[in-house]
Coordinates of C-alpha atoms and ligand atoms in Angstrom, one line a residue:
M861 CA -0.2 0.3 0.0
P862 CA 0.8 3.7 -1.3
L863 CA 1.7 5.1 2.3
K864 CA 4.9 5.7 3.3
T865 CA 4.8 5.3 8.1
P866 CA 6.7 9.1 9.8
N867 CA 10.2 7.0 10.4
E868 CA 9.9 5.7 6.4
Y869 CA 9.4 10.0 5.6
V870 CA 12.2 11.1 7.8
E871 CA 14.5 8.4 6.2
S872 CA 13.5 9.2 2.6
L873 CA 14.9 12.5 3.6
R874 CA 17.5 11.4 5.3
N875 CA 19.0 9.6 2.3
M876 CA 18.7 12.7 -0.4
K877 CA 21.1 15.6 -0.2
I878 CA 18.9 18.9 0.3
R879 CA 21.5 22.0 -0.7
A880 CA 20.0 23.4 2.2
Y881 CA 21.4 26.5 4.5
V882 CA 20.4 27.4 8.4
G883 CA 20.8 30.3 9.7
G884 CA 23.9 30.6 7.3
E885 CA 25.6 27.0 7.1
L886 CA 25.0 24.4 5.3
V887 CA 23.6 21.4 7.2
D888 CA 24.6 18.0 6.2
S889 CA 21.3 16.4 7.4
V890 CA 18.1 18.7 7.2
V891 CA 16.3 16.3 9.5
D892 CA 19.2 16.4 12.4
H893 CA 18.6 19.4 12.7
P894 CA 17.0 21.6 15.4
L895 CA 15.8 24.2 13.9
V896 CA 14.3 22.6 10.8
A897 CA 13.0 18.9 13.0
P898 CA 9.8 20.5 14.6
H899 CA 8.4 20.9 11.3
I900 CA 9.6 17.9 9.8
N901 CA 7.8 16.0 12.8
T902 CA 4.7 18.0 12.2
V903 CA 5.1 16.1 8.5
A904 CA 5.9 13.2 10.1
K905 CA 2.1 13.3 12.0
T906 CA 0.1 14.2 8.2
Y907 CA 2.2 11.0 7.5
E908 CA 1.5 8.4 11.1
L909 CA -3.1 9.4 11.2
A910 CA -2.6 7.9 7.5
H911 CA -2.7 4.9 9.4
V912 CA -4.5 5.3 12.1
P913 CA -8.2 3.0 10.8
E914 CA -10.3 5.8 12.5
H915 CA -8.6 7.9 10.6
Q916 CA -8.8 6.4 7.5
D917 CA -11.8 8.1 5.8
V918 CA -10.2 11.7 5.6
M919 CA -6.5 11.3 6.0
T920 CA -6.8 8.4 3.0
A921 CA -8.5 8.3 -0.8
I922 CA -8.5 5.6 -3.5
S923 CA -6.7 6.8 -6.1
H924 CA -8.5 7.7 -10.1
L925 CA -5.4 6.5 -11.2
T926 CA -4.9 3.3 -10.1
G927 CA -8.0 2.6 -7.9
E928 CA -5.0 1.3 -4.6
R929 CA -5.7 3.8 -0.9
I930 CA -3.4 6.9 -1.2
H931 CA -2.7 9.7 0.8
R932 CA -5.0 12.1 0.5
Y933 CA -1.7 14.6 0.4
T934 CA -1.7 13.0 -2.8
H935 CA -5.1 13.1 -4.7
I936 CA -6.9 14.5 -7.4
F937 CA -10.2 15.8 -6.1
Q938 CA -13.1 13.6 -7.8
N939 CA -16.3 15.2 -5.8
A940 CA -17.0 18.3 -3.5
D941 CA -17.1 15.3 -1.3
D942 CA -13.3 15.0 -1.3
L943 CA -13.1 18.3 -0.8
V944 CA -15.1 18.3 2.3
K945 CA -12.9 15.4 3.6
K946 CA -10.1 18.3 2.8
I947 CA -10.9 21.2 4.6
Q948 CA -12.2 18.4 7.4
M949 CA -8.4 16.9 7.2
L950 CA -6.7 19.9 7.8
R951 CA -8.4 20.7 11.3
L952 CA -8.1 17.4 12.4
L953 CA -4.0 18.3 11.9
G954 CA -4.5 20.9 13.0
Q955 CA -6.2 20.1 16.3
A956 CA -3.2 17.5 16.3
T957 CA -0.2 20.0 16.1
G958 CA -1.6 23.0 16.7
T959 CA 0.6 25.0 13.6
C960 CA 1.2 24.8 9.5
F961 CA 1.6 21.2 8.3
Q962 CA 3.1 22.2 5.4
R963 CA 1.7 19.0 2.8
C964 CA -1.3 21.1 1.3
V965 CA 0.8 23.6 -1.4
G966 CA 1.7 21.5 -3.2
L967 CA -1.0 19.1 -2.9
D968 CA -3.0 22.0 -4.5
A969 CA -0.8 22.3 -7.6
L970 CA -0.8 18.9 -7.6
N971 CA -3.8 19.8 -8.9
A972 CA -3.6 22.5 -10.3
A973 CA -1.4 21.8 -12.8
Y974 CA -3.3 18.3 -12.9
A975 CA -6.3 20.2 -14.4
I976 CA -4.5 23.2 -16.5
S977 CA -2.5 20.5 -18.3
Y978 CA -5.3 18.7 -19.6
E979 CA -6.5 22.2 -20.4
I980 CA -3.7 23.1 -22.5
D981 CA -3.6 20.1 -24.1
A982 CA -7.0 20.8 -25.1
A983 CA -6.4 24.2 -26.2
R984 CA -3.2 23.5 -28.0
G985 CA -2.6 19.7 -28.6
T986 CA -0.5 19.2 -26.7
D987 CA 0.8 16.0 -24.9
Y988 CA 1.0 17.8 -21.2
H989 CA -1.2 15.9 -19.3
Q990 CA -0.9 12.2 -19.7
R991 CA 2.7 12.8 -18.8
F992 CA 1.5 14.6 -16.0
R993 CA -0.7 11.3 -15.3
D994 CA 3.1 9.5 -15.6
Y995 CA 4.5 11.6 -12.5
L996 CA 1.0 11.6 -10.5
A997 CA 1.4 7.7 -10.2
Y998 CA 5.3 8.1 -9.2
V999 CA 4.0 10.7 -6.5
Q1000 CA 0.4 8.4 -5.0
R1001 CA 3.4 5.2 -5.5
E1002 CA 6.4 6.9 -2.9
D1003 CA 3.5 8.9 -1.7
L1004 CA 5.8 11.5 -1.7
M1005 CA 5.6 15.6 0.0
L1006 CA 5.6 17.9 -2.2
A1007 CA 7.0 21.5 -2.1
G1008 CA 4.6 23.9 -3.9
A1009 CA 6.5 26.5 -5.4
M1010 CA 4.6 29.3 -7.0
T1011 CA 5.3 32.7 -5.2
D1012 CA 8.8 34.9 -7.7
P1013 CA 10.4 37.1 -5.7
K1014 CA 8.8 39.7 -8.1
G1015 CA 11.0 42.2 -8.3
H1016 CA 9.6 46.1 -9.4
R1017 CA 6.2 45.2 -7.8
A1018 CA 4.7 47.6 -10.8
K1019 CA 6.6 46.0 -13.5
K1020 CA 5.5 42.6 -15.2
P1021 CA 7.8 40.1 -15.5
S1022 CA 9.6 40.5 -19.0
Q1023 CA 9.6 44.6 -17.3
Q1024 CA 11.9 44.0 -15.1
E1025 CA 15.0 44.9 -14.4
D1026 CA 16.4 41.3 -13.2
P1027 CA 14.5 39.0 -15.6
D1028 CA 15.8 36.2 -12.6
Q1029 CA 12.5 38.3 -10.1
F1030 CA 11.0 35.3 -11.6
V1031 CA 11.1 32.0 -12.6
R1032 CA 11.5 31.6 -16.2
V1033 CA 13.3 29.6 -18.7
I1034 CA 17.3 30.0 -20.0
E1035 CA 17.7 26.9 -22.7
Q1036 CA 15.0 24.8 -24.2
R1037 CA 17.6 21.9 -24.8
E1038 CA 16.0 18.2 -27.2
D1039 CA 15.8 16.7 -23.7
G1040 CA 14.4 19.3 -21.9
V1041 CA 15.1 22.7 -20.1
V1042 CA 17.5 24.8 -18.0
I1043 CA 15.6 27.1 -15.0
R1044 CA 16.4 30.1 -12.9
G1045 CA 15.2 32.3 -10.9
A1046 CA 13.6 32.1 -7.1
K1047 CA 10.8 31.3 -4.9
L1048 CA 10.0 32.8 -1.4
H1049 CA 8.0 31.4 1.1
N1050 CA 8.8 28.2 0.2
T1051 CA 6.0 26.4 2.5
G1052 CA 8.3 22.7 3.8
G1053 CA 10.6 23.3 0.9
I1054 CA 13.4 22.3 3.2
N1055 CA 11.8 19.3 4.1
S1056 CA 9.7 18.3 1.1
H1057 CA 10.9 15.7 -1.4
E1058 CA 10.2 17.5 -4.9
V1059 CA 9.1 20.8 -5.8
L1060 CA 6.1 21.9 -8.1
V1061 CA 7.2 25.1 -10.1
L1062 CA 4.3 26.8 -11.2
P1063 CA 4.0 30.3 -12.5
G1064 CA 3.2 33.0 -10.3
T1065 CA 1.6 35.3 -12.1
G1066 CA -0.4 35.7 -15.2
L1067 CA 0.8 36.2 -18.4
S1068 CA 0.8 38.2 -21.3
P1069 CA 2.7 37.7 -25.3
G1070 CA 6.3 38.0 -24.9
E1071 CA 6.6 35.8 -21.3
E1072 CA 6.8 32.8 -22.4
P1073 CA 9.8 32.1 -20.8
Y1074 CA 8.1 32.6 -17.9
A1075 CA 5.6 30.3 -18.6
I1076 CA 6.9 26.7 -17.1
A1077 CA 5.2 24.6 -15.0
C1078 CA 7.7 21.4 -13.6
A1079 CA 8.9 19.4 -10.8
V1080 CA 12.3 18.8 -9.3
P1081 CA 13.7 16.4 -6.8
A1082 CA 14.1 18.9 -3.5
D1083 CA 18.2 17.6 -3.7
A1084 CA 18.1 18.1 -7.9
P1085 CA 21.7 19.8 -8.7
G1086 CA 21.1 23.7 -8.6
V1087 CA 18.9 24.2 -6.0
I1088 CA 19.2 25.6 -2.9
F1089 CA 17.1 26.1 0.0
V1090 CA 17.5 29.4 2.4
F1091 CA 15.5 28.4 5.7
G1092 CA 13.7 32.0 7.0
R1093 CA 13.9 32.5 10.4
Q1094 CA 10.4 32.8 12.4
S1095 CA 10.0 34.5 15.8
N1096 CA 11.5 32.9 19.1
D1097 CA 13.1 30.0 16.6
T1098 CA 17.0 29.5 18.4
R1099 CA 14.5 29.2 22.4
K1100 CA 15.2 25.7 20.1
L1101 CA 18.5 26.0 20.6
E1102 CA 18.0 26.6 24.2
G1103 CA 15.3 23.6 25.3
G1104 CA 13.5 24.6 28.5
C1105 CA 9.9 25.4 28.8
D1106 CA 10.4 28.8 27.1
I1107 CA 10.2 27.2 23.6
G1108 CA 6.2 27.5 23.1
N1109 CA 5.1 24.0 20.2
T1110 CA 8.0 22.2 21.5
R1111 CA 7.3 19.5 19.6
F1112 CA 6.1 20.8 16.0
G1113 CA 7.2 24.3 15.6
V1114 CA 5.4 27.6 15.0
V1115 CA 3.6 27.8 10.7
G1116 CA 5.6 25.6 8.1
G1117 CA 9.5 26.2 7.9
E1118 CA 9.1 28.3 5.0
A1119 CA 12.3 28.9 2.9
L1120 CA 13.8 30.8 -0.1
V1121 CA 14.7 28.6 -2.6
V1122 CA 17.1 28.7 -4.8
F1123 CA 16.4 27.5 -8.9
D1124 CA 20.6 27.9 -10.4
D1125 CA 20.2 27.3 -13.9
V1126 CA 18.4 23.9 -13.0
F1127 CA 17.5 21.4 -15.5
V1128 CA 14.0 19.6 -15.8
P1129 CA 14.1 16.2 -18.2
T1130 CA 10.8 16.7 -21.0
S1131 CA 8.9 14.3 -18.5
R1132 CA 8.9 16.5 -15.5
V1133 CA 7.5 19.9 -17.6
F1134 CA 3.8 20.4 -18.2
M1135 CA 3.7 23.8 -19.3
N1136 CA 6.1 25.7 -21.7
G1137 CA 5.3 29.0 -22.9
E1138 CA 1.9 28.9 -22.6
V1139 CA 0.8 32.4 -21.0
E1140 CA -2.8 32.1 -22.2
H1141 CA -3.1 29.6 -19.9
A1142 CA -1.2 31.2 -16.7
A1143 CA -3.5 32.9 -15.0
T1144 CA -5.9 30.4 -14.9
M1145 CA -3.7 27.7 -13.6
V1146 CA -3.1 30.4 -10.6
N1147 CA -6.5 31.2 -9.6
Y1148 CA -7.2 26.6 -9.6
F1149 CA -4.6 26.9 -7.2
A1150 CA -5.4 30.2 -5.0
T1151 CA -9.0 29.1 -4.5
W1152 CA -8.0 25.3 -3.4
H1153 CA -5.6 26.8 -0.8
R1154 CA -7.8 29.9 0.6
A1155 CA -10.6 27.6 1.1
N1156 CA -7.9 25.4 3.2
Y1157 CA -7.1 28.0 5.6
G1158 CA -10.6 27.3 7.3
G1159 CA -10.0 24.3 8.2
C1160 CA -6.2 24.1 8.7
K1161 CA -6.8 27.3 11.4
G1162 CA -9.9 25.9 12.9
G1163 CA -7.3 23.7 13.7
N1164 CA -4.8 25.5 15.6
A1165 CA -7.4 27.6 17.2
D1166 CA -9.3 24.7 18.7
V1167 CA -6.0 24.0 20.5
L1168 CA -5.2 27.9 21.4
I1169 CA -8.7 28.5 22.7
G1170 CA -7.7 24.9 24.5
A1171 CA -4.5 26.9 26.1
T1172 CA -6.5 29.9 26.7
A1173 CA -9.3 28.5 28.7
K1174 CA -7.1 26.5 30.8
M1175 CA -5.1 29.4 31.1
T1176 CA -8.1 30.9 32.5
R1177 CA -8.7 28.3 35.2
I1178 CA -5.0 28.5 36.1
L1179 CA -5.5 32.4 36.6
G1180 CA -8.8 31.5 38.4
T1181 CA -10.9 33.7 36.3
D1182 CA -12.5 30.9 34.6
R1183 CA -16.1 31.3 36.6
N1184 CA -16.6 34.9 34.9
A1185 CA -19.2 35.4 33.0
I1186 CA -17.0 38.4 30.5
V1187 CA -14.4 35.3 30.0
K1188 CA -16.9 32.9 29.1
D1189 CA -18.6 35.4 26.9
K1190 CA -14.4 35.6 25.5
L1191 CA -13.9 32.4 24.7
V1192 CA -17.3 32.3 23.0
E1193 CA -16.6 35.5 21.0
M1194 CA -13.3 32.9 20.3
I1195 CA -15.1 30.0 18.6
H1196 CA -17.6 31.5 17.2
R1197 CA -15.2 33.2 14.9
T1198 CA -12.9 29.7 14.2
E1199 CA -16.8 27.6 13.5
T1200 CA -18.0 30.8 11.0
T1201 CA -14.9 30.6 9.0
Y1202 CA -14.4 26.7 9.1
A1203 CA -18.0 26.2 7.8
S1204 CA -17.2 29.2 5.0
A1205 CA -14.3 27.2 4.0
I1206 CA -17.0 23.5 4.5
G1207 CA -19.8 25.1 2.1
A1208 CA -16.9 26.8 -0.2
S1209 CA -15.8 22.6 -1.2
A1210 CA -19.8 21.4 -1.0
L1211 CA -20.3 23.8 -3.3
G1212 CA -17.5 22.6 -5.8
Y1213 CA -17.9 22.4 -8.9
Q1214 CA -16.3 20.1 -12.4
L1215 CA -13.4 21.1 -14.2
P1216 CA -13.8 19.9 -17.1
C1217 CA -10.6 17.5 -16.6
G1218 CA -13.0 16.5 -14.5
S1219 CA -11.7 17.2 -11.0
F1220 CA -13.2 19.2 -9.2
M1221 CA -13.1 23.1 -7.9
C1222 CA -14.3 25.0 -4.9
D1223 CA -16.0 28.1 -4.7
P1224 CA -14.8 30.6 -5.5
L1225 CA -16.7 33.9 -3.8
L1226 CA -16.8 31.2 -0.9
A1227 CA -13.3 30.9 -0.3
N1228 CA -12.0 33.7 -1.1
T1229 CA -14.1 34.8 1.7
V1230 CA -12.8 32.0 4.0
K1231 CA -9.5 33.4 3.2
Q1232 CA -10.3 36.8 3.9
N1233 CA -11.9 36.2 7.2
I1234 CA -9.2 34.4 8.2
T1235 CA -6.8 37.9 7.6
R1236 CA -9.0 39.3 10.6
N1237 CA -10.6 35.8 12.6
V1238 CA -6.9 35.1 13.6
Y1239 CA -5.9 38.3 15.1
E1240 CA -9.6 38.8 16.4
I1241 CA -8.4 35.1 18.4
G1242 CA -4.8 35.9 19.0
R1243 CA -5.9 39.4 20.4
L1244 CA -8.8 37.9 22.6
S1245 CA -6.0 34.9 24.0
H1246 CA -4.1 37.0 24.8
D1247 CA -6.4 39.8 27.2
L1248 CA -7.6 36.5 28.8
A1249 CA -4.1 35.1 29.2
G1250 CA -2.3 38.2 31.1
G1251 CA 0.2 41.1 30.2
F1252 CA 2.9 38.0 31.9
I1253 CA 3.1 36.1 28.8
A1254 CA 5.6 39.6 27.4
T1255 CA 7.1 39.5 30.0
L1256 CA 8.2 36.1 31.6
P1257 CA 12.0 35.6 32.2
D1258 CA 13.5 33.1 30.5
S1259 CA 13.6 29.5 31.2
K1260 CA 18.0 29.4 32.7
S1261 CA 16.2 31.7 35.9
L1262 CA 14.0 29.2 36.6
E1263 CA 16.8 26.9 37.0
N1264 CA 19.1 29.8 38.2
P1265 CA 19.6 28.7 42.5
E1266 CA 19.7 32.2 43.5
I1267 CA 16.2 33.3 42.0
G1268 CA 15.2 30.4 40.5
D1269 CA 12.3 29.9 43.7
L1270 CA 11.4 33.7 43.5
V1271 CA 10.9 33.8 40.6
R1272 CA 8.0 30.1 40.6
K1273 CA 6.5 32.1 43.9
Y1274 CA 6.0 35.6 41.9
Y1275 CA 4.3 33.5 39.1
S1276 CA 1.7 31.7 40.7
A1277 CA -1.7 31.6 41.1
N1278 CA -4.1 30.0 41.1
P1279 CA -2.9 27.2 43.9
E1280 CA -4.5 24.2 41.7
Y1281 CA -2.2 24.0 39.5
D1282 CA 1.6 24.5 39.1
V1283 CA 3.4 27.1 38.0
M1284 CA 5.1 25.2 35.2
E1285 CA 2.2 24.9 33.5
R1286 CA 1.4 28.8 33.9
I1287 CA 4.8 29.3 31.7
R1288 CA 4.7 26.4 29.7
F1289 CA 0.3 27.6 28.3
G1290 CA 1.7 31.1 28.2
R1291 CA 5.0 29.9 26.3
Y1292 CA 1.9 28.1 24.0
I1293 CA 0.5 31.1 23.8
E1294 CA 3.0 33.5 23.4
N1295 CA 4.8 32.2 20.3
M1296 CA 1.2 30.8 19.0
T1297 CA 0.3 34.0 18.0
S1298 CA 4.0 35.4 17.0
V1299 CA 4.4 37.3 14.5
T1300 CA 5.7 35.1 12.4
T1301 CA 2.0 33.0 12.6
M1302 CA 0.1 36.5 12.3
V1303 CA 1.5 37.3 9.0
E1304 CA 1.2 34.2 8.0
A1305 CA -2.5 34.1 7.9
M1306 CA -2.3 37.4 6.8
H1307 CA -0.3 37.2 3.4
G1308 CA -0.3 32.9 3.0
A1309 CA -2.4 31.7 0.0
G1310 CA -2.5 35.5 -1.4
S1311 CA -2.3 39.5 0.9
P1312 CA -5.8 39.9 1.6
Q1313 CA -6.5 43.3 -1.6
A1314 CA -5.9 39.7 -3.5
Q1315 CA -9.2 38.6 -2.2
R1316 CA -10.5 41.1 -2.2
I1317 CA -10.4 42.4 -6.3
S1318 CA -11.4 38.2 -6.8
M1319 CA -14.1 38.4 -5.2
L1320 CA -15.2 41.8 -6.5
G1321 CA -15.1 39.7 -9.7
Q1322 CA -17.3 36.8 -8.6
A1323 CA -19.5 38.7 -6.6
D1324 CA -22.6 40.0 -9.5
I1325 CA -22.4 43.0 -9.1
E1326 CA -24.7 43.4 -12.0
G1327 CA -26.7 40.9 -11.0
K1328 CA -27.1 42.1 -7.6
I1329 CA -28.6 45.5 -9.2
R1330 CA -31.5 42.8 -11.5
L1331 CA -32.2 41.0 -8.0
A1332 CA -32.7 44.9 -6.7
E1333 CA -34.7 46.2 -9.2
E1334 CA -36.6 43.2 -9.7
V1335 CA -37.3 43.5 -6.0
I1336 CA -38.2 46.6 -6.3
Y1337 CA -39.9 47.2 -9.9
G1338 CA -41.8 44.0 -10.3
T1339 CA -45.4 43.4 -10.2
D1340 CA -46.3 39.3 -10.0
N1341 CA -47.4 39.7 -7.0
V1342 CA -50.0 36.9 -6.5
E1343 CA -53.9 37.9 -7.4
G1344 CA -56.3 39.3 -5.6
L1345 CA -54.0 40.4 -2.3
P1346 CA -54.2 43.5 -0.9
L1347 CA -51.4 45.1 -2.2
P1348 CA -50.4 48.9 -2.4
E1349 CA -50.5 50.9 -5.9
V1350 CA -46.6 51.9 -6.5
A1351 CA -44.5 54.4 -8.9
P1352 CA -44.3 52.5 -11.8
R1353 CA -40.0 52.1 -13.1
P1354 CA -38.6 55.4 -14.4
E1355 CA -36.7 56.1 -16.9
S1356 CA -32.5 55.2 -16.4
P1357 CA -30.3 52.8 -17.2
G1358 CA -30.7 49.1 -15.7
V1359 CA -32.1 45.9 -16.5
A1360 CA -35.4 44.8 -15.2
S1361 CA -35.1 41.0 -16.0
R1362 CA -33.3 39.2 -13.8
T1363 CA -30.6 36.4 -16.1
S1364 CA -28.2 35.4 -13.0
P1365 CA -29.3 32.8 -10.2
I1366 CA -29.2 33.6 -6.9
K1367 CA -25.8 31.7 -5.3
Ligands
LIG369 FE1 -2.4 23.7 4.6 FE2 -2.4 25.9 6.3 FE3 -0.3 25.2 5.9 FE4 -1.5 26.5 3.9 S1 -1.1 27.3 6.5 S2 -0.4 24.6 3.7 S3 -3.5 25.3 4.4 S4 -1.9 23.8 6.9

């Protein structure tokens, strides 16, 4: 059965020669680095839960290619139920780890490349789709972790890829060969890249004729020659090197271990190229990816919020404030925001529709609404957690102070609260809240899957304002009343621009 165990995942990474820099130094093995290990441990959880019988329904699926049971993280969405199950999987994993488990970017990139390779073939008579299906079968068989690489550095934001002073600000093909292509450039914010098996590169923006070198979708092994990872910093990351009680989410870390990935003239064989110059399909590919990924946040951040709400509720008991009605109401507000966003993600998935290739896309307007809410609700949930936990999470002495024989007892004494709880519980839970509401976590919620304005632009296009005007006109000017009802006479509709009959369905 193509389902890796957590140990097999870790050992498979150990066998790779990934060129990764952490803290400015080239690491021998990403698996053995203390700053990377929590992120690997988080991904290992995604492999572990696929083997738990009670979670099999959400963590695994049946491959439409082979009929075998595979990890849901390598599955092509076959129906709306698959989309719903994905959101349920994300909530489960968010609850189990309290952080980002990284594999969703690769999953959504996999689905985007599957759909667009089909659409390019249909329009151009190329053979990308069968090539991609062969690659997909390999990914499913080996249960690989894929890093989706979308976000180009972008250089001058007012200029298109072809207008940049430095042409490498967007990943591009610098050489077409008989047996493949050579790519150059970089992608930013690469979630889980450093501990992935493969990097699936997609265009990060819509493209125009003349920008063909930038229309490249391809897969490269994470240890291919010329692929370089530079690990990003996170809030409080070096506390992991100190140990003690200061770390926060000790086992699983903060967000997704994002990295800069550089493609320093990387050769990609033809068998791994899924778009090569078809600029007119780049925008749709970006759009497909973004729509799936934006809906995700109602699942993963819902699961993360469950853990944060739990930590906050426990903190109120430790402080002795848990019986206060206002405290309870603030917890309710945290729950309300979590469930509202989760409900939107489930709704976006349940209303999924079929794409030309046969796979399923979630409702775009609802998916964008999910992510737009996340850019606010994660901050608000964090704010309420700070409110209830108290200021000590920002002023607490470090673990070395606790260990110091001269002052350790004093710190313990003056940070004790409700005597039913050991002071170390207050410190551990306080550090968790501090870390999981830190700058890195918040910024990830703001900008992951696209910055807030990107969702608002999409929402304006998807919300059908003209259709809504027609709805208003019909309600106000309509005359199809039930006969015999004593309704008032109204003034006739004045001559003005507008359309009086409804032509779009109510959504
Ligand atoms: Fe998955 Fe959420 Fe992390 Fe994106 S932010 S990779 S959806 S867990």
